[in-house]
Amino acid sequence: MIPGAESHGVNVDIDRQEVERLLSVTPADVEAADELTFARNVFVPLTTACRYTCTYCTYYDPPGQASLLSAEEVRDICRTGAEAGCTEALFTFGDDPDERYTAIHRQLEAWGYDSIHEYLRAVSEIALEEGLLPHANPGDQTREQMSQVADVNASMGVMLETTADVRAHAGPRSKSPGQRLATIRTAGELGVPFTTGILVGIGEDWRDRAESLLAIRELHERHGHVQEVIVQPVVENERWDSGSPDLATMRRATAMARAALPPEVSVQSPPNLAPVPELLDCGVDDLGGVSPVTDDHINPEHAWPAVDRLREIAAEAGVPLSERLPVYERYLDDGWCSDRIETAIETDTDAGKRFRAVLDDGQ
Ligand SMILES: O=c1nc2n(C[C@H](O)[C@H](O)[C@H](O)CO)c3cc(O)ccc3cc-2c(=O)[nH]1
Ligand SMILES: C[C@H]1O[C@@H](n2cnc3c(N)ncnc32)[C@H](O)[C@@H]1O
Ligand code: SF4
């Protein structure tokens, strides 16, 4: 039984035979993708306050020090991004920050917002005004929270991390695999195109990796909403000195993801954290969001490569590289996005033209 699954009311049936099949998968068993995609984004670290204290994470700040970007700051970042040709505003920040930090709650109140989700809605609107498509990853969300922002986001996401009960998530406030699965399921129920993934090297074993991927597959089979699964290595930083997975581990984990997931679900490898050229034959077909203008605030010591470097990587592998939007095209074609997002893409503005040029690039 997956920890927390019962208390969050999620029921995923992991097929034991499938676990055994995945445990025997090697990179030689999967095919290299015949094309690679990426998105151009700006990273907007809305707040560094977080209810959790994952031991691998340097992003969160203790209460008292945490900060909140103002609407003007968000607008500046988005404007710079749009001018640099980006299409995506990536809102990734601490989990339920207003729950534990009174200072954040008070600041939101002073600006006229009841909750971080009300504020997320407002800043998503700012991103749209500035010509970017929002993709928010606020961590775990309830159905009420997600409903509050779904129509102003092109897609959303949360990393499952792992279905295992690992020490990295231990402590009085910790991520619960069941709650992560409930968030992914809620996205499916609300029809939100979704990004998730596994974090490799946080104390999970091979069986846990297989189970995590199968849990994602099952939720996708029910709802069809998972656009991509990130296979992310944990990287060392001042809080995490327990190492990073080696190349052989990343190759096998990436191949396992490819073998576990149906072909329409992309396998994403982050080019600032993983040795992408050595993973391409393991089934990677997407390089995620890279930013020409902002840092990866979660892993600030790992700069994103320039788009030219991605072109080199693709050329060396002999596959075409194309830019995509934060929402995969099949969801647009099948009417998953709100009128708001569709209008942003179809309108006759500079932003609309930029979005449509990216869609044409993917043809
Ligand atoms: O640059 C990063 N982008 C991360 N992204 C963004 C991702 O690279 C792109 O923004 C998506 O591919 C959407 O286009 C995430 C998105 C999610 O929904 C969930 C988790 C992540 C994690 C990261 C991350 O650690 N670093
Ligand atoms: C947004 C995502 O960032 C990831 N994340 C947090 N800390 C690290 C780290 N040290 N290395 C790699 N990924 C990390 C988690 O998977 C989280 O869900
Ligand atoms: S990984 Fe996310 S949930 Fe965990 S401490 Fe960092 S910001 Fe919080």
Short mmCIF file of C-alpha atoms and ligand atoms in Angstrom, two decimals:
data_model
loop_
_atom_site.label_atom_id
_atom_site.label_comp_id
_atom_site.label_asym_id
_atom_site.label_seq_id
_atom_site.Cartn_x
_atom_site.Cartn_y
_atom_site.Cartn_z
CA MET A 1 0.00 0.00 0.00
CA ILE A 2 1.29 3.46 -0.91
CA PRO A 3 1.75 5.64 2.22
CA GLY A 4 -1.08 8.13 2.62
CA ALA A 5 -3.06 6.75 -0.33
CA GLU A 6 -5.88 5.51 1.85
CA SER A 7 -6.19 8.66 3.93
CA HIS A 8 -6.28 10.78 0.75
CA GLY A 9 -8.78 8.43 -0.85
CA VAL A 10 -6.65 7.45 -3.85
CA ASN A 11 -6.74 3.91 -4.98
CA VAL A 12 -4.02 2.81 -7.38
CA ASP A 13 -3.63 -0.84 -8.17
CA ILE A 14 -0.03 -1.66 -8.93
CA ASP A 15 0.24 -4.72 -11.15
CA ARG A 16 2.95 -6.96 -9.63
CA GLN A 17 3.77 -8.50 -13.00
CA GLU A 18 4.31 -5.08 -14.50
CA VAL A 19 6.66 -4.19 -11.64
CA GLU A 20 8.69 -7.34 -12.42
CA ARG A 21 8.74 -6.50 -16.13
CA LEU A 22 9.99 -2.98 -15.43
CA LEU A 23 12.66 -4.26 -13.04
CA SER A 24 14.23 -6.16 -15.92
CA VAL A 25 14.19 -3.25 -18.41
CA THR A 26 17.60 -2.02 -19.61
CA PRO A 27 18.42 0.88 -21.98
CA ALA A 28 18.84 -1.68 -24.78
CA ASP A 29 15.13 -2.53 -24.51
CA VAL A 30 13.84 0.93 -25.44
CA GLU A 31 14.06 2.99 -28.61
CA ALA A 32 15.62 6.42 -28.90
CA ALA A 33 13.08 9.11 -29.76
CA ASP A 34 13.07 10.46 -33.30
CA GLU A 35 12.59 14.07 -32.22
CA LEU A 36 13.27 16.34 -29.26
CA THR A 37 11.22 19.23 -27.92
CA PHE A 38 11.75 22.04 -25.41
CA ALA A 39 9.93 25.14 -24.17
CA ARG A 40 11.26 28.65 -23.53
CA ASN A 41 10.23 29.88 -20.11
CA VAL A 42 10.80 32.33 -17.31
CA PHE A 43 10.94 30.99 -13.79
CA VAL A 44 8.82 33.03 -11.37
CA PRO A 45 9.62 32.05 -7.75
CA LEU A 46 6.47 33.51 -6.24
CA THR A 47 7.44 32.72 -2.65
CA THR A 48 10.18 30.87 -0.81
CA ALA A 49 7.85 30.04 2.09
CA CYS A 50 6.92 26.35 2.28
CA ARG A 51 5.01 24.14 4.70
CA TYR A 52 7.44 21.27 4.09
CA THR A 53 11.14 20.78 4.74
CA CYS A 54 12.33 18.25 2.14
CA THR A 55 15.94 17.53 3.07
CA TYR A 56 17.19 17.83 -0.54
CA CYS A 57 15.74 21.29 -1.06
CA THR A 58 17.55 24.64 -0.71
CA TYR A 59 14.61 26.56 -2.09
CA TYR A 60 12.54 26.98 1.06
CA ASP A 61 13.28 29.54 3.76
CA PRO A 62 12.53 29.31 7.46
CA PRO A 63 9.56 31.33 8.70
CA GLY A 64 10.61 34.92 9.22
CA GLN A 65 12.89 35.05 6.20
CA ALA A 66 10.53 33.94 3.49
CA SER A 67 9.55 36.41 0.83
CA LEU A 68 6.76 36.98 -1.66
CA LEU A 69 7.20 38.56 -5.10
CA SER A 70 4.97 41.58 -5.66
CA ALA A 71 2.69 41.87 -8.66
CA GLU A 72 5.07 44.47 -10.13
CA GLU A 73 8.03 42.12 -9.76
CA VAL A 74 6.09 39.33 -11.45
CA ARG A 75 5.15 41.68 -14.28
CA ASP A 76 8.79 42.71 -14.79
CA ILE A 77 9.98 39.11 -14.99
CA CYS A 78 7.19 38.21 -17.42
CA ARG A 79 7.83 41.24 -19.61
CA THR A 80 11.55 40.44 -19.83
CA GLY A 81 10.66 36.86 -20.71
CA ALA A 82 8.18 37.79 -23.42
CA GLU A 83 10.73 40.20 -24.92
CA ALA A 84 13.28 37.37 -24.98
CA GLY A 85 10.86 35.18 -26.96
CA CYS A 86 9.63 32.96 -24.11
CA THR A 87 6.16 31.42 -24.16
CA GLU A 88 5.82 30.10 -20.60
CA ALA A 89 5.67 31.64 -17.12
CA LEU A 90 6.71 28.84 -14.76
CA PHE A 91 5.22 29.52 -11.32
CA THR A 92 7.01 27.14 -9.00
CA PHE A 93 7.12 27.93 -5.32
CA GLY A 94 6.74 26.66 -1.76
CA ASP A 95 3.89 24.35 -0.91
CA ASP A 96 0.88 25.98 0.85
CA PRO A 97 3.06 28.90 2.02
CA ASP A 98 0.29 30.83 3.71
CA GLU A 99 -0.59 27.94 6.01
CA ARG A 100 2.45 28.14 8.31
CA TYR A 101 3.89 31.61 7.75
CA THR A 102 1.82 34.37 9.27
CA ALA A 103 4.00 37.00 7.57
CA ILE A 104 3.05 35.63 4.15
CA HIS A 105 -0.59 35.47 5.11
CA ARG A 106 -0.48 39.07 6.36
CA GLN A 107 1.30 40.31 3.26
CA LEU A 108 -1.31 38.65 1.04
CA GLU A 109 -4.05 40.17 3.15
CA ALA A 110 -2.47 43.62 2.90
CA TRP A 111 -2.48 43.27 -0.91
CA GLY A 112 -6.13 42.17 -0.77
CA TYR A 113 -5.80 38.41 -1.24
CA ASP A 114 -7.28 35.72 0.97
CA SER A 115 -4.94 32.95 -0.06
CA ILE A 116 -1.90 32.11 -2.15
CA HIS A 117 -4.21 30.61 -4.78
CA GLU A 118 -6.17 33.83 -5.10
CA TYR A 119 -2.82 35.59 -5.62
CA LEU A 120 -1.65 32.89 -8.06
CA ARG A 121 -4.76 33.59 -10.12
CA ALA A 122 -3.96 37.31 -10.16
CA VAL A 123 -0.33 36.82 -11.21
CA SER A 124 -1.33 34.25 -13.84
CA GLU A 125 -3.52 36.97 -15.33
CA ILE A 126 -0.51 39.29 -15.30
CA ALA A 127 1.54 36.66 -17.16
CA LEU A 128 -1.23 36.38 -19.78
CA GLU A 129 -1.39 40.17 -20.12
CA GLU A 130 2.34 40.25 -20.68
CA GLY A 131 2.10 37.57 -23.37
CA LEU A 132 3.08 34.35 -21.59
CA LEU A 133 1.19 31.12 -20.94
CA PRO A 134 1.18 30.19 -17.23
CA HIS A 135 2.33 26.75 -16.04
CA ALA A 136 1.99 26.57 -12.25
CA ASN A 137 3.57 23.97 -9.99
CA PRO A 138 2.51 25.01 -6.47
CA GLY A 139 3.08 21.52 -5.04
CA ASP A 140 0.09 19.71 -3.57
CA GLN A 141 -3.30 21.24 -4.21
CA THR A 142 -6.82 20.49 -3.09
CA ARG A 143 -9.61 20.35 -5.61
CA GLU A 144 -10.82 23.79 -4.47
CA GLN A 145 -7.36 25.32 -4.87
CA MET A 146 -6.77 23.85 -8.31
CA SER A 147 -10.23 24.91 -9.52
CA GLN A 148 -9.37 28.46 -8.57
CA VAL A 149 -6.50 28.69 -11.09
CA ALA A 150 -7.08 25.96 -13.70
CA ASP A 151 -8.64 28.20 -16.37
CA VAL A 152 -5.76 30.72 -16.28
CA ASN A 153 -3.09 28.03 -16.70
CA ALA A 154 -2.14 26.36 -19.98
CA SER A 155 -0.97 23.32 -18.00
CA MET A 156 0.00 22.59 -14.41
CA GLY A 157 2.23 20.14 -12.59
CA VAL A 158 3.58 18.52 -9.49
CA MET A 159 6.40 16.02 -9.17
CA LEU A 160 5.21 12.77 -7.60
CA GLU A 161 8.87 12.39 -6.44
CA THR A 162 8.29 8.80 -5.27
CA THR A 163 5.58 6.54 -3.88
CA ALA A 164 8.02 5.36 -1.19
CA ASP A 165 8.15 6.57 2.38
CA VAL A 166 11.66 8.07 2.27
CA ARG A 167 13.64 9.77 5.04
CA ALA A 168 14.14 12.83 2.82
CA HIS A 169 10.44 13.55 3.35
CA ALA A 170 10.32 12.62 7.03
CA GLY A 171 9.63 14.99 9.88
CA PRO A 172 6.59 16.67 11.34
CA ARG A 173 5.61 18.29 8.04
CA SER A 174 6.29 16.14 5.04
CA LYS A 175 5.18 15.29 1.55
CA SER A 176 2.90 12.27 1.50
CA PRO A 177 2.91 10.10 -1.62
CA GLY A 178 -0.85 9.64 -1.27
CA GLN A 179 -1.41 13.38 -1.25
CA ARG A 180 0.78 13.84 -4.35
CA LEU A 181 -1.22 11.13 -6.14
CA ALA A 182 -4.45 12.82 -5.05
CA THR A 183 -3.19 16.09 -6.61
CA ILE A 184 -2.37 14.31 -9.89
CA ARG A 185 -5.79 12.65 -9.88
CA THR A 186 -7.56 15.94 -9.18
CA ALA A 187 -5.85 17.44 -12.24
CA GLY A 188 -7.20 14.56 -14.29
CA GLU A 189 -10.70 15.05 -12.93
CA LEU A 190 -10.57 18.77 -13.70
CA GLY A 191 -9.15 18.17 -17.19
CA VAL A 192 -5.86 19.98 -16.62
CA PRO A 193 -2.96 18.94 -18.93
CA PHE A 194 -0.34 17.87 -16.44
CA THR A 195 3.41 17.48 -15.86
CA THR A 196 4.72 15.14 -13.20
CA GLY A 197 7.82 13.10 -12.57
CA ILE A 198 10.07 11.16 -10.29
CA LEU A 199 13.02 12.47 -8.31
CA VAL A 200 15.79 9.86 -8.49
CA GLY A 201 18.23 9.26 -5.62
CA ILE A 202 16.28 10.38 -2.53
CA GLY A 203 16.35 6.97 -0.83
CA GLU A 204 13.97 5.03 -3.06
CA ASP A 205 14.92 1.66 -4.55
CA TRP A 206 14.28 0.16 -8.01
CA ARG A 207 10.99 -1.37 -6.98
CA ASP A 208 9.82 2.04 -5.70
CA ARG A 209 10.78 3.64 -9.05
CA ALA A 210 8.80 1.02 -10.95
CA GLU A 211 5.80 1.49 -8.64
CA SER A 212 5.95 5.28 -8.91
CA LEU A 213 5.94 5.14 -12.72
CA LEU A 214 3.08 2.63 -12.74
CA ALA A 215 1.04 4.80 -10.37
CA ILE A 216 1.46 7.73 -12.78
CA ARG A 217 0.53 5.48 -15.69
CA GLU A 218 -2.63 4.33 -13.97
CA LEU A 219 -3.84 7.87 -13.27
CA HIS A 220 -3.06 8.79 -16.89
CA GLU A 221 -4.97 5.76 -18.15
CA ARG A 222 -8.03 6.97 -16.24
CA HIS A 223 -7.92 10.63 -17.32
CA GLY A 224 -5.49 11.02 -20.27
CA HIS A 225 -4.02 14.20 -18.79
CA VAL A 226 -0.33 13.44 -18.26
CA GLN A 227 1.63 15.21 -20.99
CA GLU A 228 5.13 14.47 -19.70
CA VAL A 229 7.01 12.69 -16.95
CA ILE A 230 10.28 14.22 -15.73
CA VAL A 231 13.04 11.81 -14.70
CA GLN A 232 15.02 14.16 -12.48
CA PRO A 233 18.24 13.32 -10.61
CA VAL A 234 18.51 14.83 -7.15
CA VAL A 235 21.52 17.16 -7.16
CA GLU A 236 23.83 18.02 -4.29
CA ASN A 237 23.61 21.35 -2.52
CA GLU A 238 24.31 22.80 0.90
CA ARG A 239 21.42 20.87 2.45
CA TRP A 240 21.81 17.59 0.53
CA ASP A 241 25.17 15.82 0.72
CA SER A 242 23.93 12.28 0.12
CA GLY A 243 25.04 12.24 -3.50
CA SER A 244 23.42 12.25 -6.89
CA PRO A 245 22.54 9.16 -8.96
CA ASP A 246 25.29 7.97 -11.32
CA LEU A 247 24.97 7.69 -15.07
CA ALA A 248 24.05 3.99 -15.06
CA THR A 249 21.21 4.68 -12.61
CA MET A 250 19.87 7.58 -14.67
CA ARG A 251 20.06 5.52 -17.85
CA ARG A 252 18.13 2.66 -16.33
CA ALA A 253 15.56 4.93 -14.63
CA THR A 254 14.95 6.84 -17.88
CA ALA A 255 14.55 3.61 -19.86
CA MET A 256 12.19 2.34 -17.16
CA ALA A 257 10.04 5.45 -17.54
CA ARG A 258 9.93 5.00 -21.31
CA ALA A 259 8.95 1.33 -20.93
CA ALA A 260 6.32 2.11 -18.28
CA LEU A 261 4.48 4.92 -20.05
CA PRO A 262 2.33 4.94 -23.17
CA PRO A 263 3.95 6.54 -26.23
CA GLU A 264 1.93 9.79 -26.11
CA VAL A 265 3.42 10.65 -22.70
CA SER A 266 6.79 12.37 -23.13
CA VAL A 267 9.82 11.47 -21.05
CA GLN A 268 11.55 14.69 -20.02
CA SER A 269 15.18 15.02 -19.02
CA PRO A 270 16.25 18.39 -17.57
CA PRO A 271 19.37 19.47 -19.48
CA ASN A 272 20.79 21.53 -16.59
CA LEU A 273 20.69 18.59 -14.15
CA ALA A 274 21.07 15.39 -16.17
CA PRO A 275 23.69 14.24 -18.73
CA VAL A 276 21.15 14.50 -21.56
CA PRO A 277 23.42 13.39 -24.47
CA GLU A 278 24.04 10.12 -22.65
CA LEU A 279 20.34 9.57 -21.95
CA LEU A 280 18.88 10.13 -25.41
CA ASP A 281 19.07 6.46 -26.38
CA CYS A 282 17.04 5.66 -23.23
CA GLY A 283 13.90 7.25 -24.67
CA VAL A 284 14.07 10.95 -23.72
CA ASP A 285 11.98 13.03 -26.12
CA ASP A 286 11.65 16.34 -24.25
CA LEU A 287 14.10 18.71 -22.60
CA GLY A 288 11.56 20.68 -20.57
CA GLY A 289 11.60 24.38 -20.00
CA VAL A 290 14.85 26.29 -20.42
CA SER A 291 15.15 29.96 -19.71
CA PRO A 292 17.20 32.50 -21.63
CA VAL A 293 16.63 35.08 -18.86
CA THR A 294 16.12 33.57 -15.39
CA ASP A 295 17.89 31.04 -13.15
CA ASP A 296 16.54 27.66 -12.15
CA HIS A 297 15.72 28.93 -8.67
CA ILE A 298 15.36 25.41 -7.32
CA ASN A 299 18.82 24.38 -8.48
CA PRO A 300 20.58 27.75 -8.78
CA GLU A 301 24.05 26.23 -9.17
CA HIS A 302 22.92 24.50 -12.36
CA ALA A 303 22.55 27.04 -15.13
CA TRP A 304 20.30 26.20 -18.06
CA PRO A 305 22.14 25.58 -21.29
CA ALA A 306 21.57 28.02 -24.13
CA VAL A 307 19.11 26.99 -26.82
CA ASP A 308 22.11 26.70 -29.18
CA ARG A 309 23.55 24.00 -26.94
CA LEU A 310 20.25 22.08 -27.18
CA ARG A 311 20.52 22.38 -30.97
CA GLU A 312 24.03 20.91 -30.82
CA ILE A 313 22.85 18.02 -28.63
CA ALA A 314 20.02 17.23 -31.05
CA ALA A 315 22.32 17.55 -34.09
CA GLU A 316 24.88 15.19 -32.56
CA ALA A 317 22.09 12.66 -31.98
CA GLY A 318 20.79 13.22 -35.51
CA VAL A 319 17.26 14.18 -34.44
CA PRO A 320 15.27 17.35 -35.10
CA LEU A 321 14.73 19.78 -32.21
CA SER A 322 11.54 21.78 -32.07
CA GLU A 323 10.12 24.31 -29.69
CA ARG A 324 6.77 23.60 -28.02
CA LEU A 325 4.34 25.47 -25.81
CA PRO A 326 3.88 24.58 -22.10
CA VAL A 327 0.72 22.74 -23.15
CA TYR A 328 1.18 19.90 -25.62
CA GLU A 329 -0.58 20.42 -28.91
CA ARG A 330 -2.94 17.43 -28.64
CA TYR A 331 -4.64 19.06 -25.66
CA LEU A 332 -5.20 22.25 -27.62
CA ASP A 333 -6.54 20.29 -30.57
CA ASP A 334 -8.87 18.31 -28.32
CA GLY A 335 -10.31 21.36 -26.54
CA TRP A 336 -8.82 20.79 -23.07
CA CYS A 337 -7.83 24.42 -22.56
CA SER A 338 -10.11 27.20 -21.34
CA ASP A 339 -11.43 29.87 -23.70
CA ARG A 340 -9.06 32.21 -21.96
CA ILE A 341 -5.98 30.22 -22.95
CA GLU A 342 -7.30 29.44 -26.44
CA THR A 343 -7.96 33.13 -27.03
CA ALA A 344 -4.43 34.03 -25.87
CA ILE A 345 -3.06 31.68 -28.53
CA GLU A 346 -5.43 32.62 -31.32
CA THR A 347 -5.49 36.39 -30.95
CA ASP A 348 -3.82 38.74 -33.37
CA THR A 349 -1.25 40.21 -31.00
CA ASP A 350 2.53 39.83 -30.85
CA ALA A 351 2.09 37.17 -28.16
CA GLY A 352 -0.51 35.27 -30.19
CA LYS A 353 1.83 35.34 -33.19
CA ARG A 354 4.72 34.09 -31.07
CA PHE A 355 2.60 31.17 -29.76
CA ARG A 356 1.40 30.23 -33.24
CA ALA A 357 4.95 30.37 -34.63
CA VAL A 358 5.93 27.82 -31.96
CA LEU A 359 3.00 25.60 -32.90
CA ASP A 360 4.13 25.78 -36.55
CA ASP A 361 7.69 24.87 -35.48
CA GLY A 362 6.36 21.63 -34.04
CA GLN A 363 4.70 20.57 -37.32
O1 LIG B 1 13.58 24.20 -14.45
C1 LIG B 1 12.87 23.41 -13.88
N1 LIG B 1 11.66 23.20 -14.37
C2 LIG B 1 10.82 22.35 -13.76
N2 LIG B 1 9.57 22.19 -14.24
C3 LIG B 1 9.16 22.92 -15.45
C4 LIG B 1 9.32 22.20 -16.75
O2 LIG B 1 10.68 22.11 -17.07
C5 LIG B 1 8.56 22.93 -17.87
O3 LIG B 1 8.13 24.14 -17.41
C6 LIG B 1 7.39 22.04 -18.34
O4 LIG B 1 7.94 21.11 -19.26
C7 LIG B 1 6.23 22.76 -19.03
O5 LIG B 1 6.59 23.27 -20.28
C8 LIG B 1 8.64 21.45 -13.57
C9 LIG B 1 7.32 21.48 -13.97
C10 LIG B 1 6.39 20.77 -13.24
O6 LIG B 1 5.12 20.87 -13.59
C11 LIG B 1 6.78 19.97 -12.16
C12 LIG B 1 8.11 19.96 -11.77
C13 LIG B 1 9.06 20.70 -12.45
C14 LIG B 1 10.38 20.76 -12.01
C15 LIG B 1 11.24 21.63 -12.63
C16 LIG B 1 12.57 21.87 -12.14
O7 LIG B 1 13.02 21.30 -11.14
N3 LIG B 1 13.35 22.77 -12.79
C1 LIG B 2 10.03 21.34 -8.33
C2 LIG B 2 10.81 20.13 -8.02
O1 LIG B 2 12.17 20.42 -7.78
C3 LIG B 2 12.73 19.23 -7.32
N1 LIG B 2 13.89 19.44 -6.46
C4 LIG B 2 13.96 20.00 -5.24
N2 LIG B 2 15.23 19.92 -4.76
C5 LIG B 2 15.97 19.30 -5.71
C6 LIG B 2 17.34 18.89 -5.81
N3 LIG B 2 18.23 19.11 -4.84
N4 LIG B 2 17.73 18.28 -6.94
C7 LIG B 2 16.86 18.05 -7.94
N5 LIG B 2 15.57 18.39 -7.90
C8 LIG B 2 15.13 19.00 -6.80
C9 LIG B 2 11.59 18.44 -6.64
O2 LIG B 2 11.34 17.29 -7.41
C10 LIG B 2 10.42 19.38 -6.76
O3 LIG B 2 9.18 18.74 -6.92
S1 SF4 B 3 10.87 20.65 -2.64
FE1 SF4 B 3 9.05 21.98 -2.70
S2 SF4 B 3 7.85 21.09 -0.98
FE2 SF4 B 3 9.93 20.37 -0.63
S3 SF4 B 3 10.82 21.90 0.76
FE3 SF4 B 3 11.32 22.47 -1.37
S4 SF4 B 3 9.77 23.98 -1.89
FE4 SF4 B 3 9.01 22.83 -0.15
#
